Amino acid sequence: MAARSSIVHRRSAPWIVRLISSGLACLALSDMPLQAADGDWQQKPYHYVAIDQDVRNALLEFGRNLRIPVKLGEEVKGRLRAMPANGDAKAFLERMAQAHGLIWYFDGTTLHVDGQSAIQTELVALDGTSPTQLDQMLRRLGVADSRFPLRSGGARGIISVSGPPAYRNLVREALNKLKGGSDMAAASRPAATPAEAAAKVRVFRGGPQDGS
């Protein structure tokens, strides 16, 4: 009978710890907004105690406690052993990533977590958009990340984009928006009259004018 009681105790312990940790997290998050719209959640206190828990479940619970959607890649796996209970949300996430070979990226709405192998490098054609314009747009949107800088390639009009899939996709979407804006601006300009076109040609060429 004693052996049987010991087994039941070990099995129930993680459940009890998770229940207590959820309660502590709820207390710490009582003053949070219903939906995190930016990266402010990273500095929020996150008190979470785990002894033996599936990594995927711990990350999904992390998202529920902070009220942000979490998307996990297939390579996110393993068991979460004893973790420090104190610190902010970013510190907890960094410890998780370091211990289990993960990389995370927040796109302003969703927290994406993948294995380190998901980080890849792509060469992207700018098609007339400058690297500065693209970088400024990412910063305005609040989705730029110093861990994944944009790098100008050796060829003109090419940039190197390194990072997890969610980041690379977002860079391509931002670039397409910039390209679309340029195309729309060009299309919205009224067609020049023959006289205006002729005047523009003379000014562009800068040829001497005949005064006679």
CSV table of N, CA and C in Angstrom, one decimal, residues 42-209:
chain,number,residue,atom,x,y,z
A,42,GLN,N,6.8,41.6,-22.7
A,42,GLN,CA,8.1,41.0,-22.4
A,42,GLN,C,8.7,41.5,-21.1
A,43,GLN,N,8.3,42.7,-20.6
A,43,GLN,CA,8.8,43.2,-19.3
A,43,GLN,C,7.8,42.9,-18.2
A,44,LYS,N,6.7,42.2,-18.4
A,44,LYS,CA,5.8,41.9,-17.3
A,44,LYS,C,6.4,40.8,-16.4
A,45,PRO,N,6.1,40.9,-15.1
A,45,PRO,CA,6.6,39.8,-14.2
A,45,PRO,C,5.9,38.5,-14.6
A,46,TYR,N,6.7,37.4,-14.6
A,46,TYR,CA,6.2,36.1,-14.9
A,46,TYR,C,6.7,35.1,-13.9
A,47,HIS,N,5.9,34.7,-12.9
A,47,HIS,CA,6.3,33.8,-11.9
A,47,HIS,C,5.6,32.5,-12.2
A,48,TYR,N,6.5,31.6,-12.6
A,48,TYR,CA,6.0,30.3,-13.1
A,48,TYR,C,6.9,29.2,-12.6
A,49,VAL,N,6.3,28.2,-11.9
A,49,VAL,CA,7.1,27.1,-11.3
A,49,VAL,C,6.8,25.8,-12.1
A,50,ALA,N,7.8,25.2,-12.6
A,50,ALA,CA,7.6,23.9,-13.3
A,50,ALA,C,8.6,22.9,-12.9
A,51,ILE,N,8.2,21.7,-12.6
A,51,ILE,CA,9.2,20.6,-12.2
A,51,ILE,C,9.4,19.6,-13.3
A,52,ASP,N,8.3,19.2,-14.0
A,52,ASP,CA,8.4,18.3,-15.1
A,52,ASP,C,7.2,18.4,-15.9
A,53,GLN,N,7.4,19.2,-17.0
A,53,GLN,CA,6.2,19.6,-17.9
A,53,GLN,C,6.7,19.5,-19.3
A,54,ASP,N,5.8,19.2,-20.2
A,54,ASP,CA,6.0,19.2,-21.6
A,54,ASP,C,6.3,20.6,-22.1
A,55,VAL,N,7.3,20.8,-22.9
A,55,VAL,CA,7.7,22.2,-23.3
A,55,VAL,C,6.6,22.8,-24.1
A,56,ARG,N,6.0,22.1,-25.0
A,56,ARG,CA,4.9,22.7,-25.8
A,56,ARG,C,3.7,23.2,-24.9
A,57,ASN,N,3.4,22.4,-23.9
A,57,ASN,CA,2.3,22.8,-23.0
A,57,ASN,C,2.7,24.0,-22.2
A,58,ALA,N,4.0,24.1,-21.8
A,58,ALA,CA,4.4,25.2,-21.0
A,58,ALA,C,4.4,26.5,-21.8
A,59,LEU,N,4.7,26.4,-23.1
A,59,LEU,CA,4.7,27.6,-24.0
A,59,LEU,C,3.3,28.0,-24.3
A,60,LEU,N,2.4,27.1,-24.5
A,60,LEU,CA,1.0,27.4,-24.7
A,60,LEU,C,0.4,28.0,-23.5
A,61,GLU,N,0.8,27.5,-22.3
A,61,GLU,CA,0.3,28.1,-21.1
A,61,GLU,C,0.9,29.5,-20.9
A,62,PHE,N,2.1,29.7,-21.3
A,62,PHE,CA,2.8,31.0,-21.3
A,62,PHE,C,1.9,32.0,-22.1
A,63,GLY,N,1.5,31.6,-23.3
A,63,GLY,CA,0.7,32.5,-24.1
A,63,GLY,C,-0.7,32.8,-23.4
A,64,ARG,N,-1.3,31.8,-22.8
A,64,ARG,CA,-2.6,32.0,-22.2
A,64,ARG,C,-2.4,33.0,-21.0
A,65,ASN,N,-1.4,32.8,-20.2
A,65,ASN,CA,-1.2,33.7,-19.1
A,65,ASN,C,-1.0,35.1,-19.5
A,66,LEU,N,-0.2,35.3,-20.6
A,66,LEU,CA,0.1,36.7,-21.1
A,66,LEU,C,-1.0,37.2,-22.1
A,67,ARG,N,-1.9,36.3,-22.4
A,67,ARG,CA,-3.0,36.7,-23.3
A,67,ARG,C,-2.5,37.1,-24.7
A,68,ILE,N,-1.6,36.3,-25.2
A,68,ILE,CA,-1.1,36.5,-26.6
A,68,ILE,C,-1.1,35.1,-27.3
A,69,PRO,N,-1.5,35.1,-28.6
A,69,PRO,CA,-1.5,33.8,-29.3
A,69,PRO,C,-0.1,33.3,-29.5
A,70,VAL,N,0.1,31.9,-29.4
A,70,VAL,CA,1.4,31.3,-29.5
A,70,VAL,C,1.3,30.2,-30.7
A,71,LYS,N,2.2,30.3,-31.6
A,71,LYS,CA,2.3,29.3,-32.7
A,71,LYS,C,3.6,28.6,-32.6
A,72,LEU,N,3.5,27.2,-32.4
A,72,LEU,CA,4.7,26.4,-32.2
A,72,LEU,C,5.1,25.6,-33.5
A,73,GLY,N,6.4,25.6,-33.8
A,73,GLY,CA,6.9,24.8,-34.9
A,73,GLY,C,7.0,23.3,-34.5
A,74,GLU,N,7.1,22.4,-35.4
A,74,GLU,CA,7.2,21.0,-35.2
A,74,GLU,C,8.4,20.6,-34.3
A,75,GLU,N,9.5,21.3,-34.4
A,75,GLU,CA,10.7,21.0,-33.7
A,75,GLU,C,10.6,21.4,-32.2
A,76,VAL,N,9.6,22.0,-31.8
A,76,VAL,CA,9.5,22.4,-30.4
A,76,VAL,C,9.0,21.2,-29.6
A,77,LYS,N,9.9,20.7,-28.8
A,77,LYS,CA,9.6,19.4,-28.0
A,77,LYS,C,10.6,19.3,-26.8
A,78,GLY,N,10.3,18.4,-26.0
A,78,GLY,CA,11.1,18.2,-24.8
A,78,GLY,C,10.4,18.3,-23.5
A,79,ARG,N,11.1,18.2,-22.4
A,79,ARG,CA,10.5,18.3,-21.1
A,79,ARG,C,11.1,19.5,-20.4
A,80,LEU,N,10.3,20.3,-19.7
A,80,LEU,CA,10.7,21.4,-19.0
A,80,LEU,C,11.0,21.0,-17.5
A,81,ARG,N,12.3,21.0,-17.2
A,81,ARG,CA,12.7,20.6,-15.8
A,81,ARG,C,12.5,21.9,-14.9
A,82,ALA,N,13.2,21.8,-13.7
A,82,ALA,CA,13.1,22.9,-12.8
A,82,ALA,C,13.5,24.2,-13.4
A,83,MET,N,12.7,25.2,-13.3
A,83,MET,CA,13.0,26.5,-13.8
A,83,MET,C,12.9,27.6,-12.7
A,84,PRO,N,13.7,28.6,-12.7
A,84,PRO,CA,13.6,29.7,-11.7
A,84,PRO,C,12.2,30.3,-11.8
A,85,ALA,N,11.6,30.6,-10.6
A,85,ALA,CA,10.3,31.1,-10.6
A,85,ALA,C,10.2,32.6,-10.8
A,86,ASN,N,11.3,33.3,-10.6
A,86,ASN,CA,11.2,34.8,-10.6
A,86,ASN,C,11.7,35.3,-12.0
A,87,GLY,N,11.4,36.6,-12.3
A,87,GLY,CA,11.8,37.2,-13.5
A,87,GLY,C,10.7,37.7,-14.3
A,88,ASP,N,11.0,38.3,-15.5
A,88,ASP,CA,10.0,38.8,-16.4
A,88,ASP,C,9.7,37.8,-17.5
A,89,ALA,N,8.7,38.1,-18.3
A,89,ALA,CA,8.3,37.1,-19.3
A,89,ALA,C,9.4,36.8,-20.3
A,90,LYS,N,10.1,37.9,-20.7
A,90,LYS,CA,11.2,37.7,-21.7
A,90,LYS,C,12.3,36.8,-21.2
A,91,ALA,N,12.7,37.0,-19.9
A,91,ALA,CA,13.7,36.2,-19.3
A,91,ALA,C,13.3,34.7,-19.2
A,92,PHE,N,12.0,34.5,-18.9
A,92,PHE,CA,11.5,33.1,-18.9
A,92,PHE,C,11.6,32.5,-20.3
A,93,LEU,N,11.2,33.2,-21.3
A,93,LEU,CA,11.2,32.8,-22.7
A,93,LEU,C,12.7,32.5,-23.2
A,94,GLU,N,13.6,33.4,-22.8
A,94,GLU,CA,15.0,33.2,-23.2
A,94,GLU,C,15.6,31.9,-22.5
A,95,ARG,N,15.2,31.7,-21.3
A,95,ARG,CA,15.7,30.5,-20.6
A,95,ARG,C,15.2,29.2,-21.3
A,96,MET,N,13.9,29.3,-21.7
A,96,MET,CA,13.3,28.2,-22.4
A,96,MET,C,14.0,27.9,-23.7
A,97,ALA,N,14.3,29.0,-24.4
A,97,ALA,CA,14.9,28.9,-25.7
A,97,ALA,C,16.3,28.3,-25.6
A,98,GLN,N,17.1,28.8,-24.6
A,98,GLN,CA,18.5,28.4,-24.5
A,98,GLN,C,18.5,26.9,-24.1
A,99,ALA,N,17.6,26.5,-23.2
A,99,ALA,CA,17.7,25.2,-22.7
A,99,ALA,C,17.2,24.1,-23.7
A,100,HIS,N,16.4,24.5,-24.6
A,100,HIS,CA,15.8,23.6,-25.6
A,100,HIS,C,16.1,23.8,-27.0
A,101,GLY,N,17.1,24.7,-27.3
A,101,GLY,CA,17.4,25.0,-28.7
A,101,GLY,C,16.3,25.6,-29.5
A,102,LEU,N,15.7,26.6,-29.0
A,102,LEU,CA,14.6,27.3,-29.7
A,102,LEU,C,14.9,28.7,-30.1
A,103,ILE,N,14.1,29.2,-31.0
A,103,ILE,CA,14.2,30.6,-31.4
A,103,ILE,C,12.7,31.2,-31.4
A,104,TRP,N,12.6,32.4,-30.8
A,104,TRP,CA,11.2,32.9,-30.8
A,104,TRP,C,11.2,34.3,-31.5
A,105,TYR,N,10.0,34.6,-32.0
A,105,TYR,CA,9.9,35.9,-32.7
A,105,TYR,C,8.4,36.4,-32.5
A,106,PHE,N,8.2,37.6,-32.1
A,106,PHE,CA,6.9,38.2,-31.9
A,106,PHE,C,6.6,39.2,-33.0
A,107,ASP,N,5.6,38.9,-33.8
A,107,ASP,CA,5.3,39.8,-34.9
A,107,ASP,C,4.3,40.9,-34.7
A,108,GLY,N,4.1,41.2,-33.4
A,108,GLY,CA,3.2,42.3,-33.0
A,108,GLY,C,1.8,41.7,-32.6
A,109,THR,N,1.5,40.5,-33.0
A,109,THR,CA,0.3,39.9,-32.6
A,109,THR,C,0.5,38.5,-32.0
A,110,THR,N,1.3,37.7,-32.7
A,110,THR,CA,1.5,36.3,-32.3
A,110,THR,C,3.0,36.0,-32.0
A,111,LEU,N,3.2,35.2,-31.0
A,111,LEU,CA,4.5,34.7,-30.6
A,111,LEU,C,4.8,33.4,-31.3
A,112,HIS,N,5.8,33.4,-32.2
A,112,HIS,CA,6.2,32.2,-33.0
A,112,HIS,C,7.4,31.6,-32.3
A,113,VAL,N,7.4,30.3,-32.1
A,113,VAL,CA,8.5,29.6,-31.5
A,113,VAL,C,8.9,28.4,-32.4
A,114,ASP,N,10.1,28.3,-32.8
A,114,ASP,CA,10.6,27.3,-33.7
A,114,ASP,C,11.9,26.7,-33.1
A,115,GLY,N,12.3,25.6,-33.7
A,115,GLY,CA,13.7,25.1,-33.4
A,115,GLY,C,14.7,26.0,-34.1
A,116,GLN,N,16.0,26.0,-33.6
A,116,GLN,CA,17.0,26.8,-34.1
A,116,GLN,C,17.3,26.5,-35.6
A,117,SER,N,17.0,25.3,-36.1
A,117,SER,CA,17.2,24.9,-37.5
A,117,SER,C,16.3,25.7,-38.4
A,118,ALA,N,15.2,26.3,-37.9
A,118,ALA,CA,14.3,27.0,-38.7
A,118,ALA,C,14.9,28.4,-39.2
A,119,ILE,N,16.0,28.8,-38.6
A,119,ILE,CA,16.6,30.0,-39.0
A,119,ILE,C,17.3,29.8,-40.3
A,120,GLN,N,17.0,30.5,-41.3
A,120,GLN,CA,17.6,30.4,-42.7
A,120,GLN,C,17.8,31.8,-43.2
A,121,THR,N,18.6,31.9,-44.3
A,121,THR,CA,19.0,33.1,-44.9
A,121,THR,C,18.4,33.1,-46.4
A,122,GLU,N,17.8,34.2,-46.7
A,122,GLU,CA,17.3,34.4,-48.1
A,122,GLU,C,17.9,35.6,-48.7
A,123,LEU,N,18.0,35.6,-50.0
A,123,LEU,CA,18.4,36.8,-50.8
A,123,LEU,C,17.1,37.3,-51.4
A,124,VAL,N,16.8,38.6,-51.1
A,124,VAL,CA,15.5,39.2,-51.6
A,124,VAL,C,15.8,40.4,-52.5
A,125,ALA,N,15.2,40.4,-53.6
A,125,ALA,CA,15.3,41.5,-54.6
A,125,ALA,C,14.5,42.7,-54.1
A,126,LEU,N,15.0,43.9,-54.0
A,126,LEU,CA,14.3,45.1,-53.6
A,126,LEU,C,13.4,45.7,-54.7
A,127,ASP,N,13.8,45.5,-55.9
A,127,ASP,CA,13.0,46.0,-57.0
A,127,ASP,C,12.7,47.5,-56.9
A,128,GLY,N,13.7,48.2,-56.6
A,128,GLY,CA,13.6,49.7,-56.6
A,128,GLY,C,13.4,50.3,-55.2
A,129,THR,N,13.1,49.4,-54.2
A,129,THR,CA,12.9,49.9,-52.8
A,129,THR,C,14.3,49.9,-52.2
A,130,SER,N,14.6,50.9,-51.4
A,130,SER,CA,15.9,51.0,-50.7
A,130,SER,C,15.8,50.2,-49.4
A,131,PRO,N,17.0,49.6,-49.0
A,131,PRO,CA,17.1,49.0,-47.7
A,131,PRO,C,16.6,49.8,-46.6
A,132,THR,N,16.9,51.1,-46.7
A,132,THR,CA,16.5,52.1,-45.6
A,132,THR,C,15.0,52.2,-45.5
A,133,GLN,N,14.3,52.2,-46.6
A,133,GLN,CA,12.8,52.3,-46.6
A,133,GLN,C,12.2,51.1,-46.0
A,134,LEU,N,12.8,49.9,-46.3
A,134,LEU,CA,12.3,48.7,-45.7
A,134,LEU,C,12.5,48.6,-44.2
A,135,ASP,N,13.7,49.0,-43.8
A,135,ASP,CA,14.0,49.0,-42.4
A,135,ASP,C,13.2,49.9,-41.6
A,136,GLN,N,12.9,51.1,-42.2
A,136,GLN,CA,12.1,52.1,-41.5
A,136,GLN,C,10.6,51.6,-41.4
A,137,MET,N,10.2,50.9,-42.4
A,137,MET,CA,8.8,50.4,-42.3
A,137,MET,C,8.7,49.3,-41.3
A,138,LEU,N,9.6,48.4,-41.2
A,138,LEU,CA,9.6,47.4,-40.1
A,138,LEU,C,9.6,48.0,-38.7
A,139,ARG,N,10.4,49.1,-38.6
A,139,ARG,CA,10.5,49.8,-37.3
A,139,ARG,C,9.2,50.5,-37.0
A,140,ARG,N,8.6,51.1,-38.0
A,140,ARG,CA,7.3,51.8,-37.7
A,140,ARG,C,6.2,50.8,-37.3
A,141,LEU,N,6.3,49.6,-37.9
A,141,LEU,CA,5.3,48.6,-37.5
A,141,LEU,C,5.6,47.9,-36.2
A,142,GLY,N,6.8,48.2,-35.7
A,142,GLY,CA,7.2,47.6,-34.4
A,142,GLY,C,7.6,46.1,-34.5
A,143,VAL,N,8.0,45.7,-35.7
A,143,VAL,CA,8.3,44.2,-35.8
A,143,VAL,C,9.8,44.0,-36.2
A,144,ALA,N,10.6,45.1,-36.2
A,144,ALA,CA,12.0,45.0,-36.4
A,144,ALA,C,12.6,44.3,-35.2
A,145,ASP,N,13.7,43.5,-35.4
A,145,ASP,CA,14.3,42.7,-34.4
A,145,ASP,C,15.8,42.8,-34.5
A,146,SER,N,16.5,43.3,-33.5
A,146,SER,CA,18.0,43.5,-33.6
A,146,SER,C,18.7,42.2,-33.8
A,147,ARG,N,18.1,41.1,-33.5
A,147,ARG,CA,18.7,39.8,-33.7
A,147,ARG,C,18.8,39.4,-35.1
A,148,PHE,N,17.9,40.0,-35.9
A,148,PHE,CA,17.8,39.6,-37.4
A,148,PHE,C,17.9,40.9,-38.2
A,149,PRO,N,19.1,41.5,-38.3
A,149,PRO,CA,19.3,42.7,-39.1
A,149,PRO,C,19.2,42.4,-40.6
A,150,LEU,N,18.8,43.4,-41.4
A,150,LEU,CA,18.8,43.3,-42.8
A,150,LEU,C,20.2,43.7,-43.3
A,151,ARG,N,20.7,42.9,-44.2
A,151,ARG,CA,22.1,43.2,-44.7
A,151,ARG,C,22.0,43.3,-46.2
A,152,SER,N,22.7,44.3,-46.7
A,152,SER,CA,22.8,44.6,-48.1
A,152,SER,C,23.8,43.6,-48.7
A,153,GLY,N,23.3,43.0,-49.8
A,153,GLY,CA,24.1,42.0,-50.5
A,153,GLY,C,25.2,42.6,-51.4
A,154,GLY,N,26.0,41.8,-52.0
A,154,GLY,CA,27.1,42.3,-52.8
A,154,GLY,C,26.5,42.9,-54.1
A,155,ALA,N,25.4,42.3,-54.6
A,155,ALA,CA,24.7,42.8,-55.8
A,155,ALA,C,23.8,44.0,-55.4
A,156,ARG,N,23.7,45.0,-56.3
A,156,ARG,CA,22.9,46.1,-56.1
A,156,ARG,C,21.4,45.7,-56.1
A,157,GLY,N,20.6,46.2,-55.2
A,157,GLY,CA,19.2,45.9,-55.1
A,157,GLY,C,18.9,44.6,-54.5
A,158,ILE,N,19.8,44.0,-53.8
A,158,ILE,CA,19.6,42.7,-53.1
A,158,ILE,C,19.9,42.8,-51.6
A,159,ILE,N,19.1,42.3,-50.8
A,159,ILE,CA,19.3,42.2,-49.4
A,159,ILE,C,19.3,40.8,-48.9
A,160,SER,N,20.0,40.6,-47.8
A,160,SER,CA,20.1,39.3,-47.1
A,160,SER,C,19.2,39.3,-45.9
A,161,VAL,N,18.2,38.4,-45.8
A,161,VAL,CA,17.3,38.3,-44.7
A,161,VAL,C,17.5,37.0,-44.0
A,162,SER,N,17.9,37.1,-42.7
A,162,SER,CA,18.1,35.9,-41.9
A,162,SER,C,17.2,35.9,-40.7
A,163,GLY,N,16.6,34.7,-40.4
A,163,GLY,CA,15.7,34.6,-39.3
A,163,GLY,C,14.7,33.5,-39.4
A,164,PRO,N,13.8,33.3,-38.5
A,164,PRO,CA,12.8,32.3,-38.5
A,164,PRO,C,11.8,32.5,-39.6
A,165,PRO,N,11.0,31.5,-40.0
A,165,PRO,CA,10.0,31.7,-41.1
A,165,PRO,C,9.1,32.9,-40.9
A,166,ALA,N,8.6,33.1,-39.7
A,166,ALA,CA,7.6,34.2,-39.5
A,166,ALA,C,8.2,35.6,-39.8
A,167,TYR,N,9.5,35.8,-39.4
A,167,TYR,CA,10.2,37.0,-39.7
A,167,TYR,C,10.5,37.2,-41.1
A,168,ARG,N,10.9,36.2,-41.8
A,168,ARG,CA,11.2,36.3,-43.2
A,168,ARG,C,10.0,36.6,-44.0
A,169,ASN,N,8.9,35.9,-43.7
A,169,ASN,CA,7.6,36.2,-44.3
A,169,ASN,C,7.1,37.6,-44.1
A,170,LEU,N,7.3,38.1,-42.9
A,170,LEU,CA,6.9,39.5,-42.7
A,170,LEU,C,7.7,40.5,-43.5
A,171,VAL,N,9.0,40.2,-43.6
A,171,VAL,CA,9.9,41.1,-44.4
A,171,VAL,C,9.4,41.1,-45.8
A,172,ARG,N,9.1,40.0,-46.4
A,172,ARG,CA,8.6,39.9,-47.8
A,172,ARG,C,7.3,40.7,-47.9
A,173,GLU,N,6.4,40.5,-46.9
A,173,GLU,CA,5.1,41.2,-47.0
A,173,GLU,C,5.3,42.7,-46.9
A,174,ALA,N,6.2,43.2,-46.1
A,174,ALA,CA,6.4,44.6,-46.0
A,174,ALA,C,7.0,45.1,-47.3
A,175,LEU,N,7.9,44.4,-47.9
A,175,LEU,CA,8.5,44.8,-49.1
A,175,LEU,C,7.5,44.8,-50.2
A,176,ASN,N,6.6,43.9,-50.3
A,176,ASN,CA,5.5,43.9,-51.3
A,176,ASN,C,4.6,45.1,-51.1
A,177,LYS,N,4.4,45.5,-49.8
A,177,LYS,CA,3.5,46.7,-49.6
A,177,LYS,C,4.2,47.9,-50.1
A,178,LEU,N,5.5,48.0,-49.9
A,178,LEU,CA,6.3,49.2,-50.4
A,178,LEU,C,6.3,49.2,-51.9
A,179,LYS,N,6.5,48.0,-52.5
A,179,LYS,CA,6.4,48.0,-54.0
A,179,LYS,C,5.1,48.4,-54.5
A,180,GLY,N,4.0,47.8,-53.8
A,180,GLY,CA,2.6,48.1,-54.3
A,180,GLY,C,2.3,49.6,-54.1
A,181,GLY,N,2.8,50.3,-53.1
A,181,GLY,CA,2.6,51.7,-52.9
A,181,GLY,C,3.3,52.5,-54.0
A,182,SER,N,4.5,52.1,-54.4
A,182,SER,CA,5.2,52.8,-55.5
A,182,SER,C,4.5,52.6,-56.8
A,183,ASP,N,4.0,51.4,-57.0
A,183,ASP,CA,3.2,51.1,-58.3
A,183,ASP,C,2.0,51.9,-58.3
A,184,MET,N,1.2,52.0,-57.2
A,184,MET,CA,0.0,52.7,-57.1
A,184,MET,C,0.2,54.2,-57.3
A,185,ALA,N,1.3,54.7,-56.7
A,185,ALA,CA,1.6,56.1,-56.9
A,185,ALA,C,1.9,56.5,-58.4
A,186,ALA,N,2.6,55.6,-59.0
A,186,ALA,CA,3.0,55.8,-60.4
A,186,ALA,C,1.7,55.7,-61.3
A,187,ALA,N,0.8,54.8,-61.0
A,187,ALA,CA,-0.4,54.6,-61.8
A,187,ALA,C,-1.4,55.7,-61.5
A,188,SER,N,-1.3,56.3,-60.3
A,188,SER,CA,-2.3,57.4,-60.0
A,188,SER,C,-2.0,58.7,-60.6
A,189,ARG,N,-0.7,58.9,-61.1
A,189,ARG,CA,-0.3,60.2,-61.7
A,189,ARG,C,-1.0,60.3,-63.0
A,190,PRO,N,-1.6,61.5,-63.3
A,190,PRO,CA,-2.3,61.7,-64.6
A,190,PRO,C,-1.3,61.7,-65.7
A,191,ALA,N,-1.8,61.3,-66.9
A,191,ALA,CA,-1.0,61.2,-68.1
A,191,ALA,C,-0.6,62.6,-68.5
A,192,ALA,N,0.6,62.8,-68.9
A,192,ALA,CA,1.0,64.2,-69.3
A,192,ALA,C,0.5,64.5,-70.7
A,193,THR,N,0.1,65.8,-70.9
A,193,THR,CA,-0.3,66.2,-72.2
A,193,THR,C,0.9,66.2,-73.2
A,194,PRO,N,0.7,66.3,-74.5
A,194,PRO,CA,1.8,66.3,-75.4
A,194,PRO,C,2.7,67.5,-75.1
A,195,ALA,N,2.2,68.7,-74.8
A,195,ALA,CA,3.0,69.8,-74.5
A,195,ALA,C,3.8,69.6,-73.3
A,196,GLU,N,3.2,69.1,-72.2
A,196,GLU,CA,4.0,68.8,-71.0
A,196,GLU,C,5.1,67.8,-71.2
A,197,ALA,N,4.7,66.7,-72.0
A,197,ALA,CA,5.7,65.7,-72.3
A,197,ALA,C,6.9,66.3,-73.0
A,198,ALA,N,6.6,67.2,-74.0
A,198,ALA,CA,7.7,67.8,-74.8
A,198,ALA,C,8.6,68.7,-73.9
A,199,ALA,N,7.9,69.4,-72.9
A,199,ALA,CA,8.6,70.3,-72.1
A,199,ALA,C,9.5,69.5,-71.2
A,200,LYS,N,9.0,68.3,-70.7
A,200,LYS,CA,9.8,67.5,-69.8
A,200,LYS,C,11.1,66.9,-70.5
A,201,VAL,N,10.9,66.6,-71.8
A,201,VAL,CA,12.0,66.1,-72.5
A,201,VAL,C,13.1,67.1,-72.7
A,202,ARG,N,12.7,68.4,-73.0
A,202,ARG,CA,13.6,69.4,-73.1
A,202,ARG,C,14.4,69.7,-71.8
A,203,VAL,N,13.7,69.7,-70.7
A,203,VAL,CA,14.3,69.9,-69.4
A,203,VAL,C,15.2,68.8,-69.1
A,204,PHE,N,14.8,67.5,-69.3
A,204,PHE,CA,15.6,66.4,-68.9
A,204,PHE,C,16.9,66.3,-69.7
A,205,ARG,N,16.8,66.6,-71.0
A,205,ARG,CA,18.0,66.6,-71.8
A,205,ARG,C,18.9,67.8,-71.5
A,206,GLY,N,18.3,68.9,-71.1
A,206,GLY,CA,19.2,70.0,-70.8
A,206,GLY,C,19.9,70.6,-72.0
A,207,GLY,N,19.3,70.5,-73.2
A,207,GLY,CA,20.0,71.0,-74.4
A,207,GLY,C,19.9,72.5,-74.5
A,208,PRO,N,20.7,73.1,-75.2
A,208,PRO,CA,20.7,74.6,-75.4
A,208,PRO,C,19.4,75.0,-76.1
A,209,GLN,N,18.8,76.1,-75.8
A,209,GLN,CA,17.6,76.6,-76.4
A,209,GLN,C,18.0,77.6,-77.5
